[in-house]
Amino acid sequence: MREFGIGYSDTAWISSILLAMLYGTGPLCSVCVNRFGCRPVMLVGGLLASLGMVAASFCRSVIQLYLTTGVLTGLGLALNFQPSLIMLNRYFSKRRPMANGLAAAGSPVFLCVLSPLGQVLQDQYGWRGGFLILGGLLLNCCVCAALMRPLEAPRAGAGAGKGPARRLLDLSVFKDRGFLVYAAAASIMVLGLFVPPVFVVSYAKDLGVPDARAAFLLTVLGFVDMFARPAAGVVTGLPAVRPYSVYLFSFAMLFNGVTDLTGSTAGDYGGLVVFCVFFGISYGMVGALQFEVLMAVVGTSKFSSAIGLVLLLEAIAVLVGPPSGGKLLDATHVYQYVFILAGAEVLTASLVLALGNFFCIGRRPAADAEGPECPKPPADGRVDSREVERFLKAEPEKNGEVAHTPETSV
């Protein structure tokens, strides 16, 4: 900010563009994964993310930072983020919630380290040297990509014909009411979800807290988040809880919104520490449940397309959220208003998901809820094998698992 003479809103655009690329390139990532597989897409993403940070260390204007850190690094991270989620969905079924929670815990682990590390790098090497070192660290994404071993597809029998061609982007998910409700709620949620982590350090500095102690707030948030995500995954995986995962996700957003509203009353460093603890719990719950719920809503076969489309819808909200908070801060110079706005947006998303699921999905007509009427066997007890085959092929996906056809169930 000091070197380029810019304000809070201009600075917030850097993180917003990065997040917008992370979300907005969702359909592109879906097409690439369906066409080339997860491993090569992640390898290219790791190279782009590293190149963007290295190039940012040589920038001479904030516009160049937007293009390097925002666009290039954001695209690289997107090509790593989405394939990792798709691979999780392919590897796990029964214990998928726990796997999602454990995998999501990696993000807060890096957040715990990144905040103090960033402060140390800035003090020792300046922000340019820090970006250069972070670019080198991002090359480890390529190492992670190398571990994404693709699963071998089951071999068809000698007499089996080829199945239908796989769509690179399946738009039929827009016909699913559950997907539409989820997409609307998620888009509203991201308007305010990322605002507090962006501004909490500046909030502490505005209260007169030293830079090192202010940066430690993100470490506290990340440390709590690190344990909240696996715990939320374990709870969601319980047989009694998993059918109600949508409502648990709605509660997580409600918890997060209320935390933002109460955090706006913090007037000292201790109050901000308490806020970061509770925000870390709620943020971890949202992070662990967000994509698990989407997997449960659309099923395994459509998840790779559904996540790309959801991220595209969320990209617009991500691009608006932090800059709008920065504009409000520049106009009022009151951090409390920023947190109140973020909390109201997340609370609205919680209500949209819960009420939409209850009225639009939970109370379907009896015919829709029960599915297509199954043919009854004839009175003499004999069943035509062709009728059995038609019934199995019409069996819908249940609980996020692919329905098996007679050809794959021999």
mmCIF file of C-alpha atoms in Angstrom, residues 79-291:
data_model
loop_
_atom_site.group_PDB
_atom_site.id
_atom_site.type_symbol
_atom_site.label_atom_id
_atom_site.label_comp_id
_atom_site.label_asym_id
_atom_site.label_seq_id
_atom_site.Cartn_x
_atom_site.Cartn_y
_atom_site.Cartn_z
ATOM 1 C CA LEU A 79 -6.108 -26.188 -11.588
ATOM 2 C CA ASN A 80 -4.923 -27.732 -8.311
ATOM 3 C CA PHE A 81 -7.977 -27.126 -6.131
ATOM 4 C CA GLN A 82 -10.749 -28.653 -8.199
ATOM 5 C CA PRO A 83 -8.962 -31.844 -9.363
ATOM 6 C CA SER A 84 -8.040 -32.642 -5.755
ATOM 7 C CA LEU A 85 -11.725 -32.531 -4.771
ATOM 8 C CA ILE A 86 -12.748 -34.634 -7.770
ATOM 9 C CA MET A 87 -10.094 -37.241 -6.949
ATOM 10 C CA LEU A 88 -11.353 -37.448 -3.359
ATOM 11 C CA ASN A 89 -14.843 -38.127 -4.652
ATOM 12 C CA ARG A 90 -13.494 -40.926 -6.866
ATOM 13 C CA TYR A 91 -11.373 -42.520 -4.146
ATOM 14 C CA PHE A 92 -13.928 -42.547 -1.301
ATOM 15 C CA SER A 93 -17.619 -43.285 -0.863
ATOM 16 C CA LYS A 94 -18.548 -44.673 2.567
ATOM 17 C CA ARG A 95 -15.975 -42.616 4.485
ATOM 18 C CA ARG A 96 -16.040 -39.638 2.145
ATOM 19 C CA PRO A 97 -17.083 -37.049 4.807
ATOM 20 C CA MET A 98 -14.079 -37.951 6.958
ATOM 21 C CA ALA A 99 -11.792 -37.874 3.909
ATOM 22 C CA ASN A 100 -13.111 -34.430 2.959
ATOM 23 C CA GLY A 101 -12.564 -33.150 6.493
ATOM 24 C CA LEU A 102 -9.005 -34.444 6.690
ATOM 25 C CA ALA A 103 -8.116 -33.142 3.228
ATOM 26 C CA ALA A 104 -9.632 -29.745 3.982
ATOM 27 C CA ALA A 105 -7.483 -29.518 7.128
ATOM 28 C CA GLY A 106 -4.458 -28.894 4.924
ATOM 29 C CA SER A 107 -5.622 -25.368 4.166
ATOM 30 C CA PRO A 108 -5.628 -24.120 7.799
ATOM 31 C CA VAL A 109 -2.287 -25.851 8.441
ATOM 32 C CA PHE A 110 -0.712 -23.682 5.744
ATOM 33 C CA LEU A 111 -2.632 -20.651 7.055
ATOM 34 C CA CYS A 112 -1.063 -21.144 10.501
ATOM 35 C CA VAL A 113 2.385 -21.133 8.960
ATOM 36 C CA LEU A 114 1.821 -18.571 6.222
ATOM 37 C CA SER A 115 0.838 -15.627 8.412
ATOM 38 C CA PRO A 116 3.971 -15.527 10.617
ATOM 39 C CA LEU A 117 6.117 -16.700 7.688
ATOM 40 C CA GLY A 118 4.852 -13.852 5.536
ATOM 41 C CA GLN A 119 5.670 -11.352 8.266
ATOM 42 C CA VAL A 120 9.185 -12.769 8.658
ATOM 43 C CA LEU A 121 9.803 -12.771 4.905
ATOM 44 C CA GLN A 122 8.602 -9.187 4.620
ATOM 45 C CA ASP A 123 10.855 -8.065 7.474
ATOM 46 C CA GLN A 124 13.916 -9.929 6.159
ATOM 47 C CA TYR A 125 13.572 -9.749 2.367
ATOM 48 C CA GLY A 126 10.791 -7.253 1.665
ATOM 49 C CA TRP A 127 7.543 -8.122 -0.056
ATOM 50 C CA ARG A 128 9.313 -8.791 -3.370
ATOM 51 C CA GLY A 129 11.692 -11.340 -1.871
ATOM 52 C CA GLY A 130 8.797 -12.884 0.021
ATOM 53 C CA PHE A 131 6.813 -13.376 -3.184
ATOM 54 C CA LEU A 132 9.839 -14.973 -4.830
ATOM 55 C CA ILE A 133 10.228 -17.492 -1.994
ATOM 56 C CA LEU A 134 6.499 -18.258 -1.961
ATOM 57 C CA GLY A 135 6.721 -18.945 -5.681
ATOM 58 C CA GLY A 136 9.337 -21.586 -4.978
ATOM 59 C CA LEU A 137 7.167 -23.128 -2.265
ATOM 60 C CA LEU A 138 4.232 -23.403 -4.673
ATOM 61 C CA LEU A 139 6.262 -25.775 -6.840
ATOM 62 C CA ASN A 140 5.418 -28.393 -4.205
ATOM 63 C CA CYS A 141 1.965 -28.508 -5.828
ATOM 64 C CA CYS A 142 3.638 -30.454 -8.644
ATOM 65 C CA VAL A 143 4.882 -33.013 -6.117
ATOM 66 C CA CYS A 144 1.340 -33.413 -4.782
ATOM 67 C CA ALA A 145 0.049 -33.789 -8.330
ATOM 68 C CA ALA A 146 2.431 -36.662 -8.961
ATOM 69 C CA LEU A 147 0.737 -38.593 -6.136
ATOM 70 C CA MET A 148 -2.718 -38.381 -7.767
ATOM 71 C CA ARG A 149 -2.717 -41.906 -9.174
ATOM 72 C CA PRO A 150 -5.689 -42.341 -11.508
ATOM 73 C CA LEU A 151 -8.010 -45.248 -10.845
ATOM 74 C CA GLU A 152 -8.219 -47.885 -13.534
ATOM 75 C CA ALA A 153 -11.592 -48.087 -15.238
ATOM 76 C CA PRO A 154 -13.271 -51.522 -15.049
ATOM 77 C CA ARG A 155 -12.750 -53.512 -18.218
ATOM 78 C CA ALA A 156 -15.894 -54.277 -20.175
ATOM 79 C CA GLY A 157 -16.698 -57.841 -21.197
ATOM 80 C CA ALA A 158 -15.863 -59.122 -24.628
ATOM 81 C CA GLY A 159 -19.438 -58.812 -25.840
ATOM 82 C CA ALA A 160 -20.224 -55.490 -24.226
ATOM 83 C CA GLY A 161 -20.551 -52.470 -26.472
ATOM 84 C CA LYS A 162 -19.125 -49.050 -25.793
ATOM 85 C CA GLY A 163 -21.090 -46.845 -23.423
ATOM 86 C CA PRO A 164 -22.274 -43.352 -24.266
ATOM 87 C CA ALA A 165 -19.594 -40.721 -24.765
ATOM 88 C CA ARG A 166 -18.720 -38.863 -21.586
ATOM 89 C CA ARG A 167 -19.720 -35.222 -21.541
ATOM 90 C CA LEU A 168 -16.970 -32.740 -20.853
ATOM 91 C CA LEU A 169 -19.447 -30.449 -19.054
ATOM 92 C CA ASP A 170 -22.839 -31.819 -17.971
ATOM 93 C CA LEU A 171 -25.385 -28.966 -17.862
ATOM 94 C CA SER A 172 -28.239 -31.259 -16.845
ATOM 95 C CA VAL A 173 -27.469 -30.473 -13.192
ATOM 96 C CA PHE A 174 -29.453 -27.242 -13.629
ATOM 97 C CA LYS A 175 -32.580 -29.395 -13.802
ATOM 98 C CA ASP A 176 -31.962 -30.564 -10.227
ATOM 99 C CA ARG A 177 -33.793 -28.423 -7.645
ATOM 100 C CA GLY A 178 -31.313 -29.418 -4.963
ATOM 101 C CA PHE A 179 -28.421 -28.138 -7.054
ATOM 102 C CA LEU A 180 -30.190 -24.828 -7.742
ATOM 103 C CA VAL A 181 -30.879 -24.222 -4.042
ATOM 104 C CA TYR A 182 -27.313 -25.133 -3.131
ATOM 105 C CA ALA A 183 -25.821 -22.890 -5.824
ATOM 106 C CA ALA A 184 -27.936 -19.903 -4.748
ATOM 107 C CA ALA A 185 -27.016 -20.317 -1.068
ATOM 108 C CA ALA A 186 -23.309 -20.846 -1.787
ATOM 109 C CA SER A 187 -23.153 -17.756 -4.014
ATOM 110 C CA ILE A 188 -24.653 -15.575 -1.279
ATOM 111 C CA MET A 189 -22.411 -17.158 1.358
ATOM 112 C CA VAL A 190 -19.112 -16.308 -0.350
ATOM 113 C CA LEU A 191 -20.097 -12.625 -0.468
ATOM 114 C CA GLY A 192 -19.202 -12.425 3.214
ATOM 115 C CA LEU A 193 -17.359 -15.635 4.077
ATOM 116 C CA PHE A 194 -13.857 -14.443 3.136
ATOM 117 C CA VAL A 195 -14.218 -10.837 4.314
ATOM 118 C CA PRO A 196 -13.238 -11.246 8.022
ATOM 119 C CA PRO A 197 -9.948 -13.111 7.339
ATOM 120 C CA VAL A 198 -9.001 -10.373 4.854
ATOM 121 C CA PHE A 199 -9.589 -7.501 7.286
ATOM 122 C CA VAL A 200 -9.019 -8.927 10.797
ATOM 123 C CA VAL A 201 -5.265 -8.191 10.768
ATOM 124 C CA SER A 202 -5.831 -4.608 9.597
ATOM 125 C CA TYR A 203 -8.550 -4.298 12.248
ATOM 126 C CA ALA A 204 -6.034 -5.249 14.946
ATOM 127 C CA LYS A 205 -3.423 -2.825 13.596
ATOM 128 C CA ASP A 206 -6.044 -0.066 13.637
ATOM 129 C CA LEU A 207 -6.492 -0.768 17.362
ATOM 130 C CA GLY A 208 -2.761 -0.173 17.908
ATOM 131 C CA VAL A 209 -1.657 -3.826 17.980
ATOM 132 C CA PRO A 210 1.929 -4.449 16.739
ATOM 133 C CA ASP A 211 2.282 -6.062 13.323
ATOM 134 C CA ALA A 212 3.604 -9.401 14.613
ATOM 135 C CA ARG A 213 0.784 -9.826 17.145
ATOM 136 C CA ALA A 214 -1.790 -8.768 14.571
ATOM 137 C CA ALA A 215 -0.547 -11.387 12.096
ATOM 138 C CA PHE A 216 -0.741 -13.994 14.867
ATOM 139 C CA LEU A 217 -4.545 -13.700 14.722
ATOM 140 C CA LEU A 218 -4.577 -15.630 11.444
ATOM 141 C CA THR A 219 -2.430 -18.300 13.079
ATOM 142 C CA VAL A 220 -5.005 -18.664 15.846
ATOM 143 C CA LEU A 221 -7.794 -18.851 13.276
ATOM 144 C CA GLY A 222 -5.935 -21.442 11.221
ATOM 145 C CA PHE A 223 -4.988 -23.560 14.246
ATOM 146 C CA VAL A 224 -8.600 -23.866 15.378
ATOM 147 C CA ASP A 225 -9.762 -24.410 11.804
ATOM 148 C CA MET A 226 -7.229 -27.242 11.454
ATOM 149 C CA PHE A 227 -9.039 -29.334 14.080
ATOM 150 C CA ALA A 228 -12.567 -28.159 13.292
ATOM 151 C CA ARG A 229 -12.548 -29.547 9.733
ATOM 152 C CA PRO A 230 -11.696 -33.180 10.549
ATOM 153 C CA ALA A 231 -14.082 -33.084 13.519
ATOM 154 C CA ALA A 232 -16.898 -31.832 11.287
ATOM 155 C CA GLY A 233 -16.087 -34.562 8.760
ATOM 156 C CA VAL A 234 -16.264 -37.276 11.417
ATOM 157 C CA VAL A 235 -19.590 -35.988 12.741
ATOM 158 C CA THR A 236 -21.057 -35.721 9.245
ATOM 159 C CA GLY A 237 -20.043 -39.300 8.499
ATOM 160 C CA LEU A 238 -22.104 -40.718 11.369
ATOM 161 C CA PRO A 239 -25.030 -42.790 10.032
ATOM 162 C CA ALA A 240 -27.540 -40.793 12.077
ATOM 163 C CA VAL A 241 -26.189 -37.424 10.857
ATOM 164 C CA ARG A 242 -25.261 -37.995 7.219
ATOM 165 C CA PRO A 243 -28.857 -37.862 5.861
ATOM 166 C CA TYR A 244 -29.169 -34.370 7.397
ATOM 167 C CA SER A 245 -25.823 -33.018 6.172
ATOM 168 C CA VAL A 246 -27.586 -30.183 4.313
ATOM 169 C CA TYR A 247 -29.066 -28.850 7.536
ATOM 170 C CA LEU A 248 -25.732 -29.259 9.327
ATOM 171 C CA PHE A 249 -24.148 -27.144 6.593
ATOM 172 C CA SER A 250 -26.880 -24.551 7.075
ATOM 173 C CA PHE A 251 -26.150 -24.504 10.819
ATOM 174 C CA ALA A 252 -22.437 -24.014 10.084
ATOM 175 C CA MET A 253 -23.237 -20.925 8.006
ATOM 176 C CA LEU A 254 -25.586 -19.654 10.723
ATOM 177 C CA PHE A 255 -22.811 -20.099 13.294
ATOM 178 C CA ASN A 256 -20.351 -18.256 11.038
ATOM 179 C CA GLY A 257 -22.738 -15.344 10.454
ATOM 180 C CA VAL A 258 -23.479 -14.914 14.161
ATOM 181 C CA THR A 259 -19.732 -15.006 14.881
ATOM 182 C CA ASP A 260 -19.176 -12.153 12.402
ATOM 183 C CA LEU A 261 -21.891 -10.075 14.037
ATOM 184 C CA THR A 262 -20.521 -10.600 17.549
ATOM 185 C CA GLY A 263 -16.954 -10.044 16.328
ATOM 186 C CA SER A 264 -17.930 -6.544 15.262
ATOM 187 C CA THR A 265 -18.179 -5.628 18.956
ATOM 188 C CA ALA A 266 -14.543 -6.519 19.690
ATOM 189 C CA GLY A 267 -12.689 -3.471 21.017
ATOM 190 C CA ASP A 268 -9.290 -4.893 21.965
ATOM 191 C CA TYR A 269 -6.819 -7.614 21.041
ATOM 192 C CA GLY A 270 -8.317 -10.143 23.435
ATOM 193 C CA GLY A 271 -11.732 -9.729 21.853
ATOM 194 C CA LEU A 272 -10.274 -10.341 18.398
ATOM 195 C CA VAL A 273 -8.544 -13.514 19.634
ATOM 196 C CA VAL A 274 -11.880 -14.840 20.935
ATOM 197 C CA PHE A 275 -13.485 -13.912 17.613
ATOM 198 C CA CYS A 276 -10.792 -15.810 15.672
ATOM 199 C CA VAL A 277 -11.335 -18.914 17.833
ATOM 200 C CA PHE A 278 -15.060 -19.062 17.134
ATOM 201 C CA PHE A 279 -14.632 -17.981 13.532
ATOM 202 C CA GLY A 280 -12.104 -20.796 13.065
ATOM 203 C CA ILE A 281 -14.635 -23.342 14.375
ATOM 204 C CA SER A 282 -17.443 -22.131 12.114
ATOM 205 C CA TYR A 283 -15.141 -21.596 9.132
ATOM 206 C CA GLY A 284 -13.817 -25.122 9.542
ATOM 207 C CA MET A 285 -17.313 -26.565 9.618
ATOM 208 C CA VAL A 286 -18.216 -24.707 6.419
ATOM 209 C CA GLY A 287 -14.994 -25.819 4.723
ATOM 210 C CA ALA A 288 -15.508 -29.476 5.607
ATOM 211 C CA LEU A 289 -19.189 -29.589 4.628
ATOM 212 C CA GLN A 290 -19.332 -27.332 1.563
ATOM 213 C CA PHE A 291 -18.325 -29.851 -1.087
#
